[in-house]
């Protein structure tokens, strides 16, 4: 069988099992099995695959049919054009989180002085890793926390693989307990599904760690705790960005108005126009937000 036929066969098998992105997944599987990048795959469509390659391909399809997410089967996920190791100890990076990274990059470009960035709930380390790779400066020290020790091991691997010079301090911690200091940016994509959301999640989401998904009865409890801790502990920050559940925007913005009345606040939308991110900034940040779909609050 040649590569083209294998791609089509995979696609129709995945569609039969109602996998949404069957075409894309079919390509990712074949690229992985044959160790080819996308352009080499397209240049070699007429090349035949070996029996061993076919067997490897079929083993992956079989697992996928059981609704194990492809990222957990292949043990990687692309984020911001880079390949990150993932397994079922960490959340699979989501594309919309790239917007959060872009907002940070926009505000952080041209950093000349020494600064610290704190990420709460780093998971696989995609946010800190991507910032470190792109900003690539010794002026930034990254502090990344997670309540899951297993995920910190993965974050360490990913962040140092993407930039071995990262000044990195990983802390196994409950949010920001015990942390002090001054931060240029505090970043978090905390768990934000509610009890109701958890009842209706599909089989694939159920493969991901509950700790990375469940935000409390209403979904906003962990985010609320972060905000309350930040307003009271010995932490000074210039910018804060949070990924949120759009349905919690009104509740959280009300709380932010009360706790951080001396900050500018912005709600930034994701690719689908949902209110997905909240940015707080000591200074007017509108000049950094031109390229984003946002509203000042
Ligand atoms: C939604 S995931 C985000 C992971 C990663 N930052 C990303 O964007 O893909 C939330 C992360 O927060 C961590 N977490 C949950 N509760 C926490 C807590 N109380 N303190 C610190 N981290 C926590 C989870 O283990 C998980 O890695």
Short mmCIF file of C-alpha atoms and ligand atoms in Angstrom, two decimals:
data_model
loop_
_atom_site.label_atom_id
_atom_site.label_comp_id
_atom_site.label_asym_id
_atom_site.label_seq_id
_atom_site.Cartn_x
_atom_site.Cartn_y
_atom_site.Cartn_z
CA UNK A 1 0.00 0.00 0.00
CA UNK A 2 1.33 3.48 -0.76
CA UNK A 3 1.29 6.48 1.60
CA UNK A 4 -1.61 8.15 -0.19
CA UNK A 5 -3.82 5.06 0.19
CA UNK A 6 -2.84 4.70 3.84
CA UNK A 7 -3.79 8.33 4.50
CA UNK A 8 -7.22 7.82 2.94
CA UNK A 9 -7.76 4.52 4.77
CA UNK A 10 -6.85 6.05 8.13
CA UNK A 11 -9.12 9.01 7.46
CA UNK A 12 -12.16 6.89 6.69
CA UNK A 13 -11.52 4.64 9.73
CA UNK A 14 -11.26 7.69 11.98
CA UNK A 15 -14.38 9.25 10.48
CA UNK A 16 -16.24 6.00 11.10
CA UNK A 17 -15.35 6.34 14.78
CA UNK A 18 -16.53 9.99 14.71
CA UNK A 19 -13.09 11.50 15.29
CA UNK A 20 -13.56 15.18 14.45
CA UNK A 21 -10.29 16.05 12.75
CA UNK A 22 -9.88 12.78 10.87
CA UNK A 23 -7.84 14.21 7.99
CA UNK A 24 -5.37 16.01 10.25
CA UNK A 25 -5.03 13.05 12.60
CA UNK A 26 -4.51 10.64 9.70
CA UNK A 27 -1.59 12.80 8.52
CA UNK A 28 -0.11 13.12 12.02
CA UNK A 29 -0.21 9.35 12.48
CA UNK A 30 1.47 8.58 9.16
CA UNK A 31 4.07 11.34 9.67
CA UNK A 32 4.85 9.86 13.09
CA UNK A 33 5.06 6.26 11.90
CA UNK A 34 7.27 7.11 8.90
CA UNK A 35 9.18 9.82 10.76
CA UNK A 36 8.45 12.39 8.04
CA UNK A 37 7.60 16.06 8.20
CA UNK A 38 4.57 17.39 6.33
CA UNK A 39 6.40 18.43 3.17
CA UNK A 40 8.27 15.09 2.89
CA UNK A 41 4.98 13.29 3.41
CA UNK A 42 3.43 15.15 0.48
CA UNK A 43 6.49 14.54 -1.72
CA UNK A 44 6.36 10.77 -1.08
CA UNK A 45 2.67 9.98 -1.52
CA UNK A 46 3.38 7.18 -4.04
CA UNK A 47 6.02 5.47 -1.87
CA UNK A 48 5.02 2.09 -0.43
CA UNK A 49 4.90 1.49 3.32
CA UNK A 50 6.48 -1.61 4.89
CA UNK A 51 4.58 -4.28 6.84
CA UNK A 52 6.15 -3.06 10.06
CA UNK A 53 5.09 0.53 9.39
CA UNK A 54 1.59 -0.64 8.60
CA UNK A 55 1.43 -2.60 11.85
CA UNK A 56 2.58 0.46 13.84
CA UNK A 57 0.00 2.60 12.07
CA UNK A 58 -2.80 0.15 12.80
CA UNK A 59 -1.85 -0.13 16.47
CA UNK A 60 -2.22 3.66 16.79
CA UNK A 61 -5.58 3.66 15.00
CA UNK A 62 -6.82 0.91 17.33
CA UNK A 63 -5.97 2.96 20.42
CA UNK A 64 -7.51 6.06 18.85
CA UNK A 65 -10.75 4.18 18.26
CA UNK A 66 -10.95 3.75 22.05
CA UNK A 67 -11.05 7.57 22.31
CA UNK A 68 -7.57 7.91 23.78
CA UNK A 69 -6.51 11.40 22.62
CA UNK A 70 -3.97 11.25 19.80
CA UNK A 71 -1.55 13.47 21.75
CA UNK A 72 -1.40 10.87 24.53
CA UNK A 73 -0.85 8.05 22.04
CA UNK A 74 1.90 9.84 20.10
CA UNK A 75 3.25 11.46 23.29
CA UNK A 76 3.49 14.94 21.85
CA UNK A 77 1.45 17.99 20.94
CA UNK A 78 2.40 20.98 18.84
CA UNK A 79 2.10 24.37 20.52
CA UNK A 80 3.23 27.58 18.86
CA UNK A 81 4.97 25.51 16.14
CA UNK A 82 7.05 23.52 18.63
CA UNK A 83 6.66 19.89 19.65
CA UNK A 84 6.09 19.30 23.39
CA UNK A 85 6.13 15.96 25.21
CA UNK A 86 2.76 15.15 26.79
CA UNK A 87 1.23 12.16 28.51
CA UNK A 88 -1.86 11.61 30.62
CA UNK A 89 -0.26 13.34 33.63
CA UNK A 90 -0.75 16.74 31.97
CA UNK A 91 -3.40 18.72 30.12
CA UNK A 92 -3.05 18.57 26.34
CA UNK A 93 -2.08 22.10 25.26
CA UNK A 94 -4.97 23.93 23.59
CA UNK A 95 -4.55 26.17 20.58
CA UNK A 96 -6.35 29.14 22.16
CA UNK A 97 -3.67 29.33 24.86
CA UNK A 98 -1.38 30.59 22.07
CA UNK A 99 -3.30 33.90 22.30
CA UNK A 100 -2.32 34.19 25.97
CA UNK A 101 1.32 33.67 24.98
CA UNK A 102 1.04 36.27 22.22
CA UNK A 103 -0.35 38.87 24.63
CA UNK A 104 2.59 38.23 26.98
CA UNK A 105 5.07 38.47 24.10
CA UNK A 106 3.55 41.74 22.95
CA UNK A 107 3.96 43.29 26.41
CA UNK A 108 7.37 41.75 27.09
CA UNK A 109 9.22 42.63 23.89
CA UNK A 110 12.29 44.82 24.37
CA UNK A 111 12.85 43.80 27.98
CA UNK A 112 16.25 45.19 28.98
CA UNK A 113 16.20 44.94 32.79
CA UNK A 114 16.15 41.84 34.98
CA UNK A 115 12.60 40.62 35.58
CA UNK A 116 10.73 37.63 36.96
CA UNK A 117 7.78 35.81 35.43
CA UNK A 118 5.60 33.54 37.52
CA UNK A 119 3.39 30.89 35.96
CA UNK A 120 0.82 29.23 38.21
CA UNK A 121 -0.18 25.70 37.13
CA UNK A 122 2.42 25.17 34.41
CA UNK A 123 1.26 21.67 33.38
CA UNK A 124 3.45 20.54 30.47
CA UNK A 125 5.34 23.85 30.59
CA UNK A 126 4.17 25.09 27.20
CA UNK A 127 3.61 28.71 28.26
CA UNK A 128 6.87 29.22 30.15
CA UNK A 129 8.77 27.15 27.54
CA UNK A 130 7.45 29.14 24.59
CA UNK A 131 8.16 32.49 26.26
CA UNK A 132 11.66 31.38 27.17
CA UNK A 133 12.38 30.17 23.65
CA UNK A 134 11.11 33.30 21.93
CA UNK A 135 12.32 35.94 24.38
CA UNK A 136 15.61 34.04 24.82
CA UNK A 137 17.27 36.35 27.32
CA UNK A 138 19.19 35.82 30.56
CA UNK A 139 17.34 38.86 31.97
CA UNK A 140 14.25 36.77 32.71
CA UNK A 141 13.92 34.34 35.59
CA UNK A 142 10.95 31.99 35.29
CA UNK A 143 9.18 30.59 38.33
CA UNK A 144 6.67 27.91 37.42
CA UNK A 145 4.45 26.14 39.93
CA UNK A 146 2.14 23.17 39.84
CA UNK A 147 0.33 21.12 42.46
CA UNK A 148 1.19 18.01 40.47
CA UNK A 149 4.76 16.80 40.97
CA UNK A 150 4.42 14.55 37.90
CA UNK A 151 3.57 17.50 35.70
CA UNK A 152 6.58 19.47 36.97
CA UNK A 153 8.87 16.68 35.75
CA UNK A 154 7.30 16.98 32.29
CA UNK A 155 7.48 20.79 32.41
CA UNK A 156 11.19 20.64 33.31
CA UNK A 157 11.89 18.32 30.37
CA UNK A 158 9.94 20.46 27.91
CA UNK A 159 11.19 23.87 29.03
CA UNK A 160 14.86 22.91 29.12
CA UNK A 161 14.56 21.04 25.83
CA UNK A 162 13.17 24.10 24.04
CA UNK A 163 15.71 26.43 25.67
CA UNK A 164 18.43 24.84 27.77
CA UNK A 165 19.54 28.27 29.01
CA UNK A 166 16.21 29.02 30.71
CA UNK A 167 16.70 30.43 34.24
CA UNK A 168 14.06 28.19 35.76
CA UNK A 169 12.73 27.60 39.23
CA UNK A 170 10.04 24.91 39.41
CA UNK A 171 7.97 24.72 42.58
CA UNK A 172 5.59 21.98 43.66
CA UNK A 173 3.06 24.25 45.28
CA UNK A 174 -0.60 24.96 45.93
CA UNK A 175 -1.06 28.12 43.82
CA UNK A 176 1.16 30.89 45.27
CA UNK A 177 1.35 29.75 48.88
CA UNK A 178 4.55 31.05 50.44
CA UNK A 179 5.72 32.95 47.36
CA UNK A 180 6.96 36.51 47.66
CA UNK A 181 8.61 39.05 45.43
CA UNK A 182 8.10 41.31 42.46
CA UNK A 183 6.95 39.94 39.13
CA UNK A 184 6.73 41.63 35.76
CA UNK A 185 4.11 39.08 34.74
CA UNK A 186 2.00 36.51 36.51
CA UNK A 187 0.41 34.02 34.15
CA UNK A 188 -2.11 31.28 34.74
CA UNK A 189 -4.35 28.97 32.80
CA UNK A 190 -5.96 27.38 35.86
CA UNK A 191 -8.52 24.56 35.78
CA UNK A 192 -11.93 26.12 35.16
CA UNK A 193 -14.60 23.49 34.49
CA UNK A 194 -17.57 23.44 36.87
CA UNK A 195 -19.24 20.39 38.45
CA UNK A 196 -21.93 20.68 35.79
CA UNK A 197 -19.32 20.83 32.98
CA UNK A 198 -17.59 17.73 34.40
CA UNK A 199 -20.82 15.73 34.10
CA UNK A 200 -21.02 16.35 30.37
CA UNK A 201 -17.39 16.09 29.23
CA UNK A 202 -16.70 13.58 26.46
CA UNK A 203 -14.54 10.45 26.73
CA UNK A 204 -11.45 12.19 25.41
CA UNK A 205 -11.59 14.97 27.99
CA UNK A 206 -12.08 12.30 30.62
CA UNK A 207 -8.58 10.98 29.80
CA UNK A 208 -7.05 14.26 30.99
CA UNK A 209 -6.12 14.84 34.67
CA UNK A 210 -9.05 16.02 36.78
CA UNK A 211 -6.65 18.39 38.58
CA UNK A 212 -6.05 20.16 35.27
CA UNK A 213 -9.75 20.49 34.43
CA UNK A 214 -11.90 20.89 37.52
CA UNK A 215 -12.01 24.42 38.94
CA UNK A 216 -14.59 23.78 41.70
CA UNK A 217 -18.40 23.69 41.99
CA UNK A 218 -18.87 26.82 39.83
CA UNK A 219 -15.63 26.43 37.89
CA UNK A 220 -14.14 29.76 39.00
CA UNK A 221 -13.05 28.80 42.51
CA UNK A 222 -9.36 28.26 41.75
CA UNK A 223 -9.18 31.50 39.74
CA UNK A 224 -10.94 33.30 42.60
CA UNK A 225 -8.40 31.90 45.06
CA UNK A 226 -5.53 33.14 42.89
CA UNK A 227 -7.05 36.63 42.77
CA UNK A 228 -7.67 36.73 46.52
CA UNK A 229 -4.17 35.48 47.30
CA UNK A 230 -2.64 38.05 44.95
CA UNK A 231 -4.56 40.87 46.57
CA UNK A 232 -3.35 39.99 50.04
CA UNK A 233 0.04 38.27 49.99
CA UNK A 234 3.48 39.80 49.68
CA UNK A 235 3.53 39.66 45.92
CA UNK A 236 3.86 42.70 43.70
CA UNK A 237 3.01 42.34 40.04
CA UNK A 238 2.88 44.62 37.03
CA UNK A 239 0.80 42.40 34.73
CA UNK A 240 -1.47 39.42 35.29
CA UNK A 241 -3.07 37.30 32.59
CA UNK A 242 -5.59 34.55 33.24
CA UNK A 243 -7.30 32.11 30.93
CA UNK A 244 -10.92 31.78 32.07
CA UNK A 245 -14.13 29.98 31.34
CA UNK A 246 -16.07 32.60 29.31
CA UNK A 247 -19.19 31.92 31.38
CA UNK A 248 -17.34 33.19 34.49
CA UNK A 249 -16.24 36.50 32.98
CA UNK A 250 -18.87 38.69 34.66
CA UNK A 251 -18.34 37.20 38.11
CA UNK A 252 -14.55 37.45 37.89
CA UNK A 253 -14.52 40.98 36.46
CA UNK A 254 -16.71 42.17 39.32
CA UNK A 255 -14.27 40.72 41.79
CA UNK A 256 -11.31 42.24 39.94
CA UNK A 257 -12.90 45.71 40.04
CA UNK A 258 -13.14 45.39 43.82
CA UNK A 259 -9.72 43.86 44.48
CA UNK A 260 -7.58 45.62 41.88
CA UNK A 261 -9.16 49.03 41.34
CA UNK A 262 -5.71 50.55 40.64
CA UNK A 263 -5.12 48.31 37.59
CA UNK A 264 -6.26 48.64 33.98
CA UNK A 265 -8.26 45.56 33.01
CA UNK A 266 -9.03 44.03 29.63
CA UNK A 267 -11.04 41.07 28.43
CA UNK A 268 -9.53 39.38 25.38
CA UNK A 269 -11.43 37.02 23.10
CA UNK A 270 -10.31 33.67 21.70
CA UNK A 271 -10.47 32.57 18.05
CA UNK A 272 -14.21 31.87 18.41
CA UNK A 273 -15.01 35.28 19.87
CA UNK A 274 -15.44 33.97 23.44
CA UNK A 275 -14.25 36.05 26.42
CA UNK A 276 -11.32 33.76 27.21
CA UNK A 277 -8.60 35.89 28.85
CA UNK A 278 -8.41 38.63 31.47
CA UNK A 279 -5.41 40.95 31.49
CA UNK A 280 -4.63 43.26 34.40
CA UNK A 281 -1.95 45.84 33.96
CA UNK A 282 -0.50 48.61 36.14
CA UNK A 283 -0.09 50.70 32.99
CA UNK A 284 -2.40 51.39 30.09
CA UNK A 285 -1.80 48.35 27.84
CA UNK A 286 -3.92 49.29 24.83
CA UNK A 287 -0.84 49.94 22.67
CA UNK A 288 0.11 46.27 23.09
CA UNK A 289 -3.32 44.91 22.21
CA UNK A 290 -3.91 46.22 18.67
CA UNK A 291 -3.72 42.77 17.10
CA UNK A 292 -6.19 41.21 19.59
CA UNK A 293 -9.95 41.17 19.82
CA UNK A 294 -10.42 42.80 23.21
CA UNK A 295 -12.49 45.22 25.23
CA UNK A 296 -11.35 47.44 28.09
CA UNK A 297 -13.48 46.98 31.19
C1 LIG B 1 -5.65 23.89 32.70
S1 LIG B 1 -4.12 23.17 33.21
C2 LIG B 1 -2.99 24.27 32.37
C3 LIG B 1 -1.68 23.64 32.05
C4 LIG B 1 -0.78 24.49 31.15
N1 LIG B 1 -0.43 25.74 31.79
C5 LIG B 1 -1.48 24.77 29.82
O1 LIG B 1 -1.90 25.92 29.59
O2 LIG B 1 -1.60 23.84 29.01
C6 LIG B 1 -4.06 23.68 34.90
C7 LIG B 1 -2.80 23.26 35.67
O3 LIG B 1 -2.94 23.77 37.00
C8 LIG B 1 -2.50 22.79 37.92
N2 LIG B 1 -3.16 23.04 39.20
C9 LIG B 1 -4.42 22.70 39.59
N3 LIG B 1 -4.66 23.10 40.84
C10 LIG B 1 -3.53 23.73 41.26
C11 LIG B 1 -3.15 24.35 42.49
N4 LIG B 1 -3.99 24.43 43.51
N5 LIG B 1 -1.90 24.87 42.59
C12 LIG B 1 -1.03 24.80 41.54
N6 LIG B 1 -1.34 24.21 40.35
C13 LIG B 1 -2.57 23.69 40.22
C14 LIG B 1 -2.87 21.47 37.27
O4 LIG B 1 -2.10 20.41 37.80
C15 LIG B 1 -2.60 21.76 35.80
O5 LIG B 1 -1.29 21.42 35.45
#
